[in-house]
């Protein structure tokens, strides 16, 4: 269960799960929900337990599972908090190059120009040999 809970923290490298939204990814909800359901089915169904050679888990063990399962997700969230506060691993901001959409004739002309430039470079190489 720990890795299933940790999957929620993996939705963002820096933002908290509460900023991103716990229920913002419906596919993650379905995958985690079905994984938990199948795990409980295998662990709690007597005939299936025999197939997987699983012994009955008592209440004390379930308490341990429920207490320890959120720990990796908690540690990941604390790590993200520290990274945000200290700026550790921050990437420089990149200015996006916004280009104006060019016409098809512009692209054809540029392709011809590139082809002629490539041919010119090949001719220069041939002249050197």
GROMACS .gro file of C-alpha atoms in nm:
model
  129
    1UNK     CA    1   0.000   0.000   0.000
    2UNK     CA    2   0.295   0.234   0.060
    3UNK     CA    3   0.390   0.252  -0.307
    4UNK     CA    4   0.030   0.310  -0.407
    5UNK     CA    5   0.010   0.610  -0.175
    6UNK     CA    6   0.349   0.732  -0.292
    7UNK     CA    7   0.219   0.735  -0.649
    8UNK     CA    8   0.012   1.039  -0.555
    9UNK     CA    9   0.324   1.232  -0.457
   10UNK     CA   10   0.484   1.148  -0.791
   11UNK     CA   11   0.242   1.364  -0.985
   12UNK     CA   12   0.475   1.661  -0.937
   13UNK     CA   13   0.845   1.689  -0.853
   14UNK     CA   14   0.809   2.010  -0.654
   15UNK     CA   15   0.444   2.090  -0.588
   16UNK     CA   16   0.265   1.932  -0.296
   17UNK     CA   17  -0.005   1.675  -0.358
   18UNK     CA   18  -0.247   1.921  -0.201
   19UNK     CA   19  -0.151   2.189  -0.457
   20UNK     CA   20  -0.184   1.945  -0.747
   21UNK     CA   21  -0.503   1.794  -0.611
   22UNK     CA   22  -0.540   1.444  -0.471
   23UNK     CA   23  -0.823   1.363  -0.711
   24UNK     CA   24  -0.692   1.554  -1.015
   25UNK     CA   25  -0.588   1.240  -1.209
   26UNK     CA   26  -0.880   1.006  -1.266
   27UNK     CA   27  -0.660   0.733  -1.415
   28UNK     CA   28  -0.447   0.730  -1.101
   29UNK     CA   29  -0.766   0.697  -0.895
   30UNK     CA   30  -0.879   0.397  -1.097
   31UNK     CA   31  -0.539   0.228  -1.090
   32UNK     CA   32  -0.482   0.277  -0.717
   33UNK     CA   33  -0.840   0.179  -0.635
   34UNK     CA   34  -0.824  -0.137  -0.844
   35UNK     CA   35  -0.482  -0.228  -0.703
   36UNK     CA   36  -0.608  -0.192  -0.347
   37UNK     CA   37  -0.922  -0.392  -0.428
   38UNK     CA   38  -0.725  -0.674  -0.591
   39UNK     CA   39  -0.472  -0.680  -0.306
   40UNK     CA   40  -0.750  -0.704  -0.049
   41UNK     CA   41  -0.918  -0.974  -0.256
   42UNK     CA   42  -0.599  -1.183  -0.260
   43UNK     CA   43  -0.519  -1.124   0.107
   44UNK     CA   44  -0.871  -1.176   0.246
   45UNK     CA   45  -1.026  -1.448   0.028
   46UNK     CA   46  -0.957  -1.796   0.174
   47UNK     CA   47  -0.932  -1.992  -0.154
   48UNK     CA   48  -0.716  -1.729  -0.317
   49UNK     CA   49  -0.495  -1.709  -0.008
   50UNK     CA   50  -0.417  -2.079  -0.056
   51UNK     CA   51  -0.320  -2.028  -0.420
   52UNK     CA   52  -0.076  -1.749  -0.327
   53UNK     CA   53   0.031  -1.928  -0.007
   54UNK     CA   54  -0.063  -1.632   0.211
   55UNK     CA   55  -0.133  -1.666   0.580
   56UNK     CA   56  -0.411  -1.482   0.759
   57UNK     CA   57  -0.314  -1.130   0.869
   58UNK     CA   58  -0.441  -1.037   1.215
   59UNK     CA   59  -0.557  -0.695   1.338
   60UNK     CA   60  -0.217  -0.605   1.481
   61UNK     CA   61  -0.050  -0.660   1.144
   62UNK     CA   62  -0.319  -0.456   0.965
   63UNK     CA   63  -0.264  -0.173   1.214
   64UNK     CA   64   0.107  -0.182   1.136
   65UNK     CA   65   0.032  -0.173   0.762
   66UNK     CA   66  -0.205   0.122   0.799
   67UNK     CA   67   0.039   0.315   1.020
   68UNK     CA   68   0.349   0.255   0.806
   69UNK     CA   69   0.192   0.276   0.457
   70UNK     CA   70   0.172   0.659   0.446
   71UNK     CA   71   0.533   0.705   0.564
   72UNK     CA   72   0.706   0.708   0.222
   73UNK     CA   73   0.450   0.956   0.088
   74UNK     CA   74   0.496   1.174   0.398
   75UNK     CA   75   0.875   1.170   0.357
   76UNK     CA   76   0.838   1.263  -0.011
   77UNK     CA   77   0.613   1.557   0.074
   78UNK     CA   78   0.859   1.680   0.339
   79UNK     CA   79   1.140   1.651   0.084
   80UNK     CA   80   0.942   1.857  -0.167
   81UNK     CA   81   0.876   2.119   0.100
   82UNK     CA   82   1.247   2.145   0.181
   83UNK     CA   83   1.331   2.169  -0.191
   84UNK     CA   84   1.078   2.448  -0.240
   85UNK     CA   85   1.197   2.642   0.064
   86UNK     CA   86   1.569   2.612  -0.007
   87UNK     CA   87   1.549   2.633  -0.386
   88UNK     CA   88   1.751   2.312  -0.412
   89UNK     CA   89   1.761   2.178  -0.766
   90UNK     CA   90   1.573   2.473  -0.911
   91UNK     CA   91   1.601   2.507  -1.286
   92UNK     CA   92   1.664   2.843  -1.448
   93UNK     CA   93   1.362   2.994  -1.611
   94UNK     CA   94   1.359   2.948  -1.985
   95UNK     CA   95   1.218   3.213  -2.212
   96UNK     CA   96   1.002   3.041  -2.467
   97UNK     CA   97   1.069   3.125  -2.830
   98UNK     CA   98   0.734   3.228  -2.968
   99UNK     CA   99   0.748   3.204  -3.343
  100UNK     CA  100   0.504   3.339  -3.593
  101UNK     CA  101   0.343   3.070  -3.803
  102UNK     CA  102   0.491   3.086  -4.151
  103UNK     CA  103   0.313   3.014  -4.475
  104UNK     CA  104   0.367   2.699  -4.683
  105UNK     CA  105   0.549   2.900  -4.949
  106UNK     CA  106   0.791   3.028  -4.684
  107UNK     CA  107   0.867   2.670  -4.573
  108UNK     CA  108   0.914   2.555  -4.936
  109UNK     CA  109   1.154   2.844  -5.001
  110UNK     CA  110   1.347   2.763  -4.685
  111UNK     CA  111   1.367   2.396  -4.785
  112UNK     CA  112   1.503   2.490  -5.128
  113UNK     CA  113   1.752   2.724  -4.964
  114UNK     CA  114   1.866   2.452  -4.724
  115UNK     CA  115   1.896   2.204  -5.010
  116UNK     CA  116   2.105   2.447  -5.217
  117UNK     CA  117   2.324   2.521  -4.911
  118UNK     CA  118   2.375   2.147  -4.859
  119UNK     CA  119   2.462   2.102  -5.229
  120UNK     CA  120   2.707   2.390  -5.207
  121UNK     CA  121   2.879   2.227  -4.907
  122UNK     CA  122   2.903   1.895  -5.095
  123UNK     CA  123   3.052   2.073  -5.397
  124UNK     CA  124   3.312   2.239  -5.172
  125UNK     CA  125   3.401   1.899  -5.022
  126UNK     CA  126   3.436   1.748  -5.370
  127UNK     CA  127   3.661   2.037  -5.477
  128UNK     CA  128   3.894   1.970  -5.180
  129UNK     CA  129   3.943   1.606  -5.278
   0.00000   0.00000   0.00000
